[in-house]
PDB file of C-alpha atoms in Angstrom:
ATOM      1  CA  LEU C   3       0.056  -0.031  -0.263  1.00 68.00           C
ATOM      2  CA  LEU C   4       2.722   2.575   1.105  1.00 68.00           C
ATOM      3  CA  ASP C   5       4.660   1.800  -2.381  1.00 72.00           C
ATOM      4  CA  GLN C   6       1.397   2.804  -3.967  1.00 69.00           C
ATOM      5  CA  VAL C   7       0.959   5.825  -2.156  1.00 70.00           C
ATOM      6  CA  PHE C   8       4.562   7.181  -2.611  1.00 67.00           C
ATOM      7  CA  GLN C   9       4.321   6.123  -6.504  1.00 70.00           C
ATOM      8  CA  GLN C  10       1.167   8.061  -6.662  1.00 67.00           C
ATOM      9  CA  THR C  11       1.812  10.864  -4.895  1.00 68.00           C
ATOM     10  CA  PRO C  12       2.494  13.910  -7.193  1.00 70.00           C
ATOM     11  CA  GLU C  13       6.002  15.186  -7.342  1.00 75.00           C
ATOM     12  CA  ASP C  14       5.195  18.909  -5.593  1.00 72.00           C
ATOM     13  CA  GLU C  15       3.396  16.727  -2.999  1.00 69.00           C
ATOM     14  CA  ARG C  16       6.401  14.475  -2.037  1.00 66.00           C
ATOM     15  CA  TYR C  17       8.621  15.111   1.109  1.00 62.00           C
ATOM     16  CA  GLN C  18      10.568  18.095   0.830  1.00 65.00           C
ATOM     17  CA  ASP C  19      12.419  19.612   3.917  1.00 69.00           C
ATOM     18  CA  PRO C  20      14.504  22.286   3.023  1.00 65.00           C
ATOM     19  CA  GLU C  21      15.369  23.598   6.073  1.00 74.00           C
ATOM     20  CA  LEU C  22      16.816  20.267   7.180  1.00 71.00           C
ATOM     21  CA  GLN C  23      20.434  20.796   8.527  1.00 75.00           C
ATOM     22  CA  LEU C  24      23.108  18.410   8.102  1.00 78.00           C
ATOM     23  CA  GLN C  25      23.290  16.043  10.915  1.00 75.00           C
ATOM     24  CA  ASN C  26      25.961  14.820  12.978  1.00 80.00           C
ATOM     25  CA  HIS C  27      24.863  11.292  12.622  1.00 69.00           C
ATOM     26  CA  PRO C  28      23.854  10.966   9.164  1.00 69.00           C
ATOM     27  CA  ALA C  29      22.002   7.522   9.824  1.00 71.00           C
ATOM     28  CA  GLU C  30      19.735   8.918  12.748  1.00 70.00           C
ATOM     29  CA  ILE C  31      15.978   9.506  11.780  1.00 73.00           C
ATOM     30  CA  PRO C  32      15.055  12.671  13.567  1.00 75.00           C
ATOM     31  CA  THR C  33      11.448  12.643  15.298  1.00 79.00           C
ATOM     32  CA  GLU C  34      10.565  15.317  13.793  1.00 81.00           C
ATOM     33  CA  VAL C  35      11.245  13.891  10.007  1.00 77.00           C
ATOM     34  CA  ALA C  36       9.344  10.805  11.183  1.00 81.00           C
ATOM     35  CA  ARG C  37       6.152  13.013  12.146  1.00 85.00           C
ATOM     36  CA  LYS C  38       6.470  14.689   8.702  1.00 82.00           C
ATOM     37  CA  PHE C  39       6.285  11.557   6.960  1.00 79.00           C
ATOM     38  CA  HIS C  40       3.828  10.289   9.232  1.00 84.00           C
ATOM     39  CA  THR C  41       1.394  13.115   8.473  1.00 83.00           C
ATOM     40  CA  LEU C  42       2.165  13.055   4.860  1.00 79.00           C
ATOM     41  CA  ILE C  43       1.015   9.319   4.569  1.00 79.00           C
ATOM     42  CA  GLN C  44      -2.050   9.944   6.427  1.00 82.00           C
ATOM     43  CA  ASP C  45      -3.260  12.835   4.552  1.00 79.00           C
ATOM     44  CA  ARG C  46      -2.659  10.775   1.324  1.00 75.00           C
ATOM     45  CA  LEU C  47      -4.719   7.841   2.919  1.00 75.00           C
ATOM     46  CA  THR C  48      -7.456  10.017   4.262  1.00 74.00           C
ATOM     47  CA  SER C  49      -7.624  12.364   1.543  1.00 70.00           C
ATOM     48  CA  ASP C  50      -9.679  10.046  -1.073  1.00 69.00           C
ATOM     49  CA  GLU C  51     -12.492   7.940   0.886  1.00 69.00           C
ATOM     50  CA  ASN C  52     -12.313   5.006  -1.674  1.00 72.00           C
ATOM     51  CA  TYR C  53      -8.601   5.072  -1.959  1.00 75.00           C
ATOM     52  CA  PHE C  54      -8.124   2.495   0.479  1.00 77.00           C
ATOM     53  CA  THR C  55     -11.081   0.391  -0.779  1.00 79.00           C
ATOM     54  CA  ASN C  56      -9.661   0.199  -4.362  1.00 78.00           C
ATOM     55  CA  TRP C  57      -6.326  -0.939  -3.287  1.00 78.00           C
ATOM     56  CA  LEU C  58      -7.519  -3.617  -1.124  1.00 79.00           C
ATOM     57  CA  GLY C  59      -9.978  -4.913  -3.924  1.00 78.00           C
ATOM     58  CA  ARG C  60      -6.915  -4.888  -6.210  1.00 79.00           C
ATOM     59  CA  TYR C  61      -4.519  -6.466  -3.664  1.00 79.00           C
ATOM     60  CA  PHE C  62      -7.065  -9.170  -2.501  1.00 76.00           C
ATOM     61  CA  THR C  63      -7.734 -10.269  -6.358  1.00 77.00           C
ATOM     62  CA  GLU C  64      -4.193  -9.978  -7.617  1.00 80.00           C
ATOM     63  CA  GLN C  65      -3.387 -13.099  -9.471  1.00 73.00           C
ATOM     64  CA  LYS C  66      -0.515 -15.237  -7.532  1.00 63.00           C
ATOM     65  CA  ALA C  67       2.346 -16.013  -9.866  1.00 56.00           C
ATOM     66  CA  ASP C  68       2.209 -19.757  -9.356  1.00 52.00           C
ATOM     67  CA  LEU C  69      -1.491 -19.898 -10.319  1.00 50.00           C
ATOM     68  CA  ILE C  70      -0.985 -17.802 -13.971  1.00 51.00           C
ATOM     69  CA  THR C  71      -1.621 -20.235 -16.821  1.00 54.00           C
ATOM     70  CA  ASP C  72      -0.307 -19.880 -19.687  1.00 56.00           C
ATOM     71  CA  LYS C  73      -2.552 -21.426 -21.803  1.00 61.00           C
ATOM     72  CA  GLU C  74      -3.993 -19.106 -25.008  1.00 62.00           C
ATOM     73  CA  TYR C  75      -6.687 -19.496 -27.538  1.00 69.00           C
ATOM     74  CA  THR C  76      -7.823 -17.796 -30.588  1.00 79.00           C
ATOM     75  CA  LEU C  77      -9.917 -14.759 -29.531  1.00 87.00           C
ATOM     76  CA  LEU C  78     -13.424 -13.890 -30.811  1.00 90.00           C
ATOM     77  CA  THR C  79     -14.013 -10.308 -32.412  1.00 92.00           C
ATOM     78  CA  LYS C  80     -16.281  -8.178 -30.362  1.00 93.00           C
ATOM     79  CA  GLU C  81     -18.853  -8.417 -32.919  1.00 93.00           C
ATOM     80  CA  ALA C  82     -18.555 -12.140 -32.970  1.00 92.00           C
ATOM     81  CA  PHE C  83     -18.485 -12.058 -29.499  1.00 91.00           C
ATOM     82  CA  ASP C  84     -21.681 -10.375 -28.970  1.00 89.00           C
ATOM     83  CA  ASN C  85     -23.151 -12.491 -31.445  1.00 89.00           C
ATOM     84  CA  LYS C  86     -22.147 -15.580 -29.431  1.00 90.00           C
ATOM     85  CA  LEU C  87     -22.954 -14.128 -25.975  1.00 88.00           C
ATOM     86  CA  GLN C  88     -26.747 -14.147 -27.300  1.00 86.00           C
ATOM     87  CA  THR C  89     -26.877 -17.932 -28.086  1.00 87.00           C
ATOM     88  CA  THR C  90     -24.456 -18.826 -25.136  1.00 89.00           C
ATOM     89  CA  THR C  91     -25.912 -20.770 -22.068  1.00 90.00           C
ATOM     90  CA  GLN C  92     -23.046 -21.087 -19.978  1.00 93.00           C
ATOM     91  CA  ILE C  93     -19.883 -18.495 -19.229  1.00 92.00           C
ATOM     92  CA  PHE C  94     -16.927 -20.002 -17.228  1.00 93.00           C
ATOM     93  CA  ILE C  95     -14.775 -17.944 -15.046  1.00 91.00           C
ATOM     94  CA  ASP C  96     -10.979 -19.324 -14.752  1.00 83.00           C
ATOM     95  CA  GLN C  97     -10.737 -21.298 -11.693  1.00 83.00           C
ATOM     96  CA  PHE C  98      -7.680 -19.254 -10.856  1.00 84.00           C
ATOM     97  CA  THR C  99      -9.223 -16.007 -11.205  1.00 87.00           C
ATOM     98  CA  HIS C 100      -9.999 -13.801  -8.225  1.00 88.00           C
ATOM     99  CA  LEU C 101     -12.921 -11.389  -8.120  1.00 90.00           C
ATOM    100  CA  ALA C 102     -14.244  -9.006  -5.804  1.00 91.00           C
ATOM    101  CA  TYR C 103     -16.574  -5.719  -5.663  1.00 91.00           C
ATOM    102  CA  SER C 104     -17.323  -2.871  -3.443  1.00 91.00           C
ATOM    103  CA  PRO C 105     -20.602  -0.742  -3.837  1.00 90.00           C
ATOM    104  CA  GLU C 106     -19.892   2.341  -3.215  1.00 86.00           C
ATOM    105  CA  GLU C 107     -21.945   5.812  -2.809  1.00 86.00           C
ATOM    106  CA  THR C 108     -21.943   6.774  -6.519  1.00 90.00           C
ATOM    107  CA  GLN C 109     -20.230   3.713  -8.354  1.00 89.00           C
ATOM    108  CA  LEU C 110     -19.499   0.059  -8.212  1.00 91.00           C
ATOM    109  CA  LEU C 111     -15.789  -0.998  -7.802  1.00 90.00           C
ATOM    110  CA  PHE C 112     -15.342  -4.482  -9.754  1.00 92.00           C
ATOM    111  CA  PHE C 113     -11.817  -5.963  -8.852  1.00 91.00           C
ATOM    112  CA  ILE C 114     -10.580  -8.863 -10.943  1.00 89.00           C
ATOM    113  CA  ASP C 115      -7.001  -9.958 -10.748  1.00 86.00           C
ATOM    114  CA  GLY C 116      -5.577  -7.157  -9.420  1.00 86.00           C
ATOM    115  CA  GLN C 117      -7.161  -4.607 -11.701  1.00 87.00           C
ATOM    116  CA  SER C 118     -10.249  -2.218 -10.928  1.00 88.00           C
ATOM    117  CA  TYR C 119     -12.883  -1.168 -12.939  1.00 90.00           C
ATOM    118  CA  PRO C 120     -15.130   1.429 -11.757  1.00 91.00           C
ATOM    119  CA  LEU C 121     -18.846   0.823 -12.920  1.00 92.00           C
ATOM    120  CA  SER C 122     -22.284   1.990 -12.644  1.00 92.00           C
ATOM    121  CA  LEU C 123     -24.073   0.876  -9.623  1.00 92.00           C
ATOM    122  CA  GLU C 124     -27.080  -0.508 -11.992  1.00 91.00           C
ATOM    123  CA  LEU C 125     -24.609  -3.566 -12.770  1.00 92.00           C
ATOM    124  CA  ILE C 126     -24.388  -4.922  -9.115  1.00 91.00           C
ATOM    125  CA  GLU C 127     -26.539  -8.045  -9.770  1.00 90.00           C
ATOM    126  CA  GLY C 128     -24.617  -8.952 -12.968  1.00 90.00           C
ATOM    127  CA  ILE C 129     -21.293  -8.595 -10.815  1.00 91.00           C
ATOM    128  CA  GLN C 130     -22.700 -10.346  -7.986  1.00 92.00           C
ATOM    129  CA  VAL C 131     -23.289 -13.188 -10.330  1.00 91.00           C
ATOM    130  CA  LEU C 132     -19.854 -13.011 -11.780  1.00 91.00           C
ATOM    131  CA  CYS C 133     -18.231 -13.160  -8.167  1.00 90.00           C
ATOM    132  CA  ASP C 134     -20.739 -15.756  -6.753  1.00 91.00           C
ATOM    133  CA  HIS C 135     -20.120 -18.477  -9.412  1.00 90.00           C
ATOM    134  CA  ARG C 136     -17.516 -20.307 -11.789  1.00 89.00           C
ATOM    135  CA  ASP C 137     -20.108 -22.076 -14.107  1.00 92.00           C
ATOM    136  CA  ILE C 138     -22.598 -19.295 -14.761  1.00 92.00           C
ATOM    137  CA  PRO C 139     -25.722 -20.012 -16.618  1.00 91.00           C
ATOM    138  CA  THR C 140     -26.090 -16.983 -18.718  1.00 87.00           C
ATOM    139  CA  SER C 141     -29.980 -16.675 -17.956  1.00 87.00           C
ATOM    140  CA  LEU C 142     -28.733 -15.302 -14.202  1.00 88.00           C
ATOM    141  CA  PHE C 143     -27.432 -12.273 -16.087  1.00 82.00           C
ATOM    142  CA  SER C 144     -30.201  -9.789 -16.621  1.00 75.00           C
ATOM    143  CA  HIS C 145     -27.831  -7.084 -17.681  1.00 62.00           C
ATOM    144  CA  ARG C 146     -26.639  -9.317 -21.056  1.00 63.00           C
ATOM    145  CA  GLN C 147     -27.904  -6.510 -23.068  1.00 70.00           C
ATOM    146  CA  ASP C 148     -26.372  -3.473 -21.293  1.00 82.00           C
ATOM    147  CA  ALA C 149     -23.702  -2.438 -23.408  1.00 88.00           C
ATOM    148  CA  SER C 150     -21.244  -1.334 -20.592  1.00 89.00           C
ATOM    149  CA  PHE C 151     -21.791  -5.200 -18.891  1.00 90.00           C
ATOM    150  CA  THR C 152     -21.095  -6.724 -22.244  1.00 90.00           C
ATOM    151  CA  GLN C 153     -18.021  -4.485 -22.643  1.00 92.00           C
ATOM    152  CA  LEU C 154     -16.661  -5.707 -19.402  1.00 92.00           C
ATOM    153  CA  LEU C 155     -17.441  -9.322 -20.408  1.00 92.00           C
ATOM    154  CA  TYR C 156     -15.377  -9.039 -23.580  1.00 93.00           C
ATOM    155  CA  HIS C 157     -12.755  -7.183 -21.561  1.00 90.00           C
ATOM    156  CA  LEU C 158     -12.377 -10.432 -19.219  1.00 91.00           C
ATOM    157  CA  TYR C 159     -13.045 -12.667 -22.419  1.00 91.00           C
ATOM    158  CA  GLN C 160      -9.840 -10.843 -24.284  1.00 89.00           C
ATOM    159  CA  ALA C 161      -7.955 -11.122 -20.721  1.00 85.00           C
ATOM    160  CA  GLN C 162      -8.737 -15.147 -20.936  1.00 86.00           C
ATOM    161  CA  LEU C 163     -10.264 -14.708 -17.603  1.00 87.00           C
ATOM    162  CA  LEU C 164     -13.645 -15.759 -18.964  1.00 89.00           C
ATOM    163  CA  LYS C 165     -14.866 -18.250 -21.568  1.00 90.00           C
ATOM    164  CA  LEU C 166     -18.314 -18.686 -23.275  1.00 90.00           C
ATOM    165  CA  ASP C 167     -19.415 -22.675 -23.647  1.00 85.00           C
ATOM    166  CA  ASN C 168     -18.314 -24.417 -26.819  1.00 68.00           C
ATOM    167  CA  GLU C 169     -14.710 -22.842 -26.516  1.00 59.00           C
TER     168      GLU C 169
END
């Protein structure tokens, strides 16, 4: 988390201490420096209420290196995928894929394999179905016609995290 906080902190907001004096013991971390870093980190973590939830969802769903499969298959175009989705009866989520979601006030955060997707809250039922099952009858998707939901499904398909039946 702290690595990400430091990486995403704009240059002009990073720790600076122009008044810092040369020390007799360069390895000593003065209490005042520790306090400034502590304040800086606290400010970054509390300035955006969704920051921690977003990081936590990505962390929990991050793909473990020893579970990554190297199996590849020929992908459908978006148009072919959309057509097949209309006749598909089953969707399969890769067994090693980690999914989670977090409903926020104005959006739904969907996490899959360390990635975060801000979505409309209207898609919560479809996301719950994706997260709750591995072999999913498409009849459970009430949002199968929703363009943003099918775009998400296609993105997951391209990342080889999702398969349609008969593939």
